[in-house]
Short mmCIF file of C-alpha atoms in Angstrom, two decimals:
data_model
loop_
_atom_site.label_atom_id
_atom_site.label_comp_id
_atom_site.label_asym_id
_atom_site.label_seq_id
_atom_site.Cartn_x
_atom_site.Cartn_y
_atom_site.Cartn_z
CA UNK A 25 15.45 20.93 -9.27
CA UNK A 26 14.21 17.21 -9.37
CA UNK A 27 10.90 16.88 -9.34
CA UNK A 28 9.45 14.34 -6.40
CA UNK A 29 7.50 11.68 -7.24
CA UNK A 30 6.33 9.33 -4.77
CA UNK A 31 4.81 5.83 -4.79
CA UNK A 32 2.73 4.26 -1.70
CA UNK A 33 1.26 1.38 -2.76
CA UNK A 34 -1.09 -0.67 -0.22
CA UNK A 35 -4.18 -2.65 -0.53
CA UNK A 36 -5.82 -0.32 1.32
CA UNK A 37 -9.02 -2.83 2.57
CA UNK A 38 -11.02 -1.51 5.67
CA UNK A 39 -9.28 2.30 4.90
CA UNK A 40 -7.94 3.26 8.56
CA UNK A 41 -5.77 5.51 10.22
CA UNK A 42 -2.41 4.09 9.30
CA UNK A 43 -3.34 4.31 5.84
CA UNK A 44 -4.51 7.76 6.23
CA UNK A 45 -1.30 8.37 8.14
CA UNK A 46 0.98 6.80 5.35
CA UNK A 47 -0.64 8.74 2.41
CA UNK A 48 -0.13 12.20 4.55
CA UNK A 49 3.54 11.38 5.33
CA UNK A 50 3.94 10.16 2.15
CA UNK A 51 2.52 13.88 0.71
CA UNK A 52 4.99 15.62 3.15
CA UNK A 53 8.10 14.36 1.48
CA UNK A 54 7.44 14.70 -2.13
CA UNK A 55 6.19 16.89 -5.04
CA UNK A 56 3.30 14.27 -6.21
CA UNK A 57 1.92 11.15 -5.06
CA UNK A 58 0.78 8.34 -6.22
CA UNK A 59 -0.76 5.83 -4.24
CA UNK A 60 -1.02 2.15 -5.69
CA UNK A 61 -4.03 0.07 -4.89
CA UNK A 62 -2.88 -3.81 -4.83
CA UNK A 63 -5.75 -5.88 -7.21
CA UNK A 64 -7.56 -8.54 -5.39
CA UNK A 65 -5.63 -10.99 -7.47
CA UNK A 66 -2.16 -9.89 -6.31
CA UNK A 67 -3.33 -9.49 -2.98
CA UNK A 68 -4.77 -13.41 -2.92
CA UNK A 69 -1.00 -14.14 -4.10
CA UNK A 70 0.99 -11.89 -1.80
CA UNK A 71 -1.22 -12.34 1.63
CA UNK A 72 -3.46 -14.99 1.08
CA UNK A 73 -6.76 -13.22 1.77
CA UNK A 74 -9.10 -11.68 -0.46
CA UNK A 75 -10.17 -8.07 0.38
CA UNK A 76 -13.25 -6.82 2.33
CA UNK A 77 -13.87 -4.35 0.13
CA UNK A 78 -13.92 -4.44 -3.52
CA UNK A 79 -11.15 -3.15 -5.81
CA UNK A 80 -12.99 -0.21 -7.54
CA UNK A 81 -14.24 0.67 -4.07
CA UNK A 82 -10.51 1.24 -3.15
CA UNK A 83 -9.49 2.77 -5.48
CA UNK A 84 -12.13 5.45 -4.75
CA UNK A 85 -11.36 5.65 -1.33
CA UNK A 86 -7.48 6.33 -1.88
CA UNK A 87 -8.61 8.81 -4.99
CA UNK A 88 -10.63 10.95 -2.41
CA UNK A 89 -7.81 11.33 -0.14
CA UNK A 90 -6.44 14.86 -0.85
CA UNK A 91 -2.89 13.72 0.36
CA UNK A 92 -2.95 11.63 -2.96
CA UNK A 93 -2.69 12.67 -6.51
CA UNK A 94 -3.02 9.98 -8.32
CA UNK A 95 -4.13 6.35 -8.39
CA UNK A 96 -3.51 3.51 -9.55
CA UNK A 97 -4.14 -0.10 -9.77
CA UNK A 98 -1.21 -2.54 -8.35
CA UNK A 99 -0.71 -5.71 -9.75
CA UNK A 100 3.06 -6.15 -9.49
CA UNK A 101 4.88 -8.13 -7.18
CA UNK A 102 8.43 -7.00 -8.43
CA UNK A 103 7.91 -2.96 -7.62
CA UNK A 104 10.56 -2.45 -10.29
CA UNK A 105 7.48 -3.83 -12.84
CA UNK A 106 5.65 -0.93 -10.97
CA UNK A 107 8.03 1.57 -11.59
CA UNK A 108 8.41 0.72 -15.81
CA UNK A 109 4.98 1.79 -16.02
CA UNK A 110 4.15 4.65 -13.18
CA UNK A 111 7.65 6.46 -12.84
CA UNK A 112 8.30 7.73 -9.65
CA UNK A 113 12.03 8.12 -7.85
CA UNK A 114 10.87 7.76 -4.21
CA UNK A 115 9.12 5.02 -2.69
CA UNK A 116 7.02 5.17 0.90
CA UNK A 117 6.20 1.66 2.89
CA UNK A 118 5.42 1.38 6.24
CA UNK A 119 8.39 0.69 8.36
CA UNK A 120 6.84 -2.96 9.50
CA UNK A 121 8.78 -3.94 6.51
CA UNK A 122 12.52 -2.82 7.37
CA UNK A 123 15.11 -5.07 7.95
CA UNK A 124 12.34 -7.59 7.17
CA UNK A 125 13.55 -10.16 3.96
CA UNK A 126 10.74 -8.58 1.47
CA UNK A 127 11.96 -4.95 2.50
CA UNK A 128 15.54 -5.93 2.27
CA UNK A 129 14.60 -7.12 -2.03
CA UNK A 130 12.18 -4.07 -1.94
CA UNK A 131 15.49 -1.69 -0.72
CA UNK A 132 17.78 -3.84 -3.51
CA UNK A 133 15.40 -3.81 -6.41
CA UNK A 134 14.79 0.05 -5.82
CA UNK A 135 18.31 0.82 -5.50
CA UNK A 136 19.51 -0.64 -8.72
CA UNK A 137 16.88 1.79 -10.48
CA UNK A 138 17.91 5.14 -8.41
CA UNK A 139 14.65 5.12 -6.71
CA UNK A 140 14.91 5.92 -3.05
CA UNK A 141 13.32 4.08 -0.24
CA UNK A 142 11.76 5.94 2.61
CA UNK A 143 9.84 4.00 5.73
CA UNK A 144 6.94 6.07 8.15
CA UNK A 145 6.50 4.58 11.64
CA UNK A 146 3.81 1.87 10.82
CA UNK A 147 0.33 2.47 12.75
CA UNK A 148 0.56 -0.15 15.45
CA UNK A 149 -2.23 0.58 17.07
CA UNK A 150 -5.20 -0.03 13.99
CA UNK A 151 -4.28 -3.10 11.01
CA UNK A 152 -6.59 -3.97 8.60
CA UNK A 153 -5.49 -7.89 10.19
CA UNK A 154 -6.96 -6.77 13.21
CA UNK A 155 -10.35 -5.40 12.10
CA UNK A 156 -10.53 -8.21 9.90
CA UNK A 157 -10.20 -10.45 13.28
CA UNK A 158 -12.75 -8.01 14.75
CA UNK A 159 -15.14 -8.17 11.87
CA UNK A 160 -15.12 -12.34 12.05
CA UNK A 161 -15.45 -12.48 15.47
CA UNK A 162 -18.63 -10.24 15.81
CA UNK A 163 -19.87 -12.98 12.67
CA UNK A 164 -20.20 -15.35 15.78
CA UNK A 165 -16.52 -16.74 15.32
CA UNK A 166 -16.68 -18.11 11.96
CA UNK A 167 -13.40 -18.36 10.32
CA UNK A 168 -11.72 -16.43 6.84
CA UNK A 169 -13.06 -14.95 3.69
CA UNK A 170 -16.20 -17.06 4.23
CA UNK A 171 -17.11 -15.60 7.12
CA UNK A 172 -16.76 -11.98 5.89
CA UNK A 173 -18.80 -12.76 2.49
CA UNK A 174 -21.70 -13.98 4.72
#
């Protein structure tokens, strides 16, 4: 029997519900997880923002979880670069990013190593967007990462 091994990678800023709801589905389908914490540098690249909360406190966040096994740091944009040095033969994203162009390269690049792509219903009703929208407006409206380092 082949073992499970799961990947949910995330930046996990402002933890929240759909995180916690994407690591627990993510545990349901597979043997052992391992949840991928994106570094503040490949998060500047891939969303343009720089997290709320610092790396190592993210990583211990996700590492508490008791959905997750193990952790580890992200700094891949090509998942297949993630999967050379983790292992793991099923992959768990949100479903925000099906039929979308990065989850159609995510699907192809997966694929042509046998790892399997699996999407959970994306939390609509809590983003870590929105509390970041929250968080600047209660900082009387300023704008960006300024406004959150204030």
């Amino acid at each position: 029997m082949t073992v499970r091994i799961g990947y949910a990678s995330g930046v996990y800023d402002l933890f929240h519900v759909g995180h916690l709801n994407l690591l627990k589905h993510a545990r349901s389908q597979c043997d052992y997880l391992i949840a991928g914490v994106a570094s503040t540098d490949m998060t500047q690249r891939l969303k343009g923002t720089t997290p709320v909360i610092p790396l190592a406190e993210r990583l211990e966040i996700v590492r508490s979880v008791r959905y997750v096994d193990d952790v580890v740091i992200d700094e891949h944009l090509n998942k297949a670069d993630t999967w050379r040095e983790v292992g793991f033969n099923v992959f768990f994203k949100g479903d925000d990013w099906r039929g979308t162009e990065k989850g159609d390269r995510l699907e192809r690049d997966m694929a042509q190593i046998g790892v399997q792509v699996v999407y959970f219903p994306y939390t609509v009703t809590t983003s870590s967007t929105a509390l970041r929208r929250a968080l600047t407006l209660l900082e009387g409206g300023r704008t960006g990462d300024a406004a959150l380092k204030a």
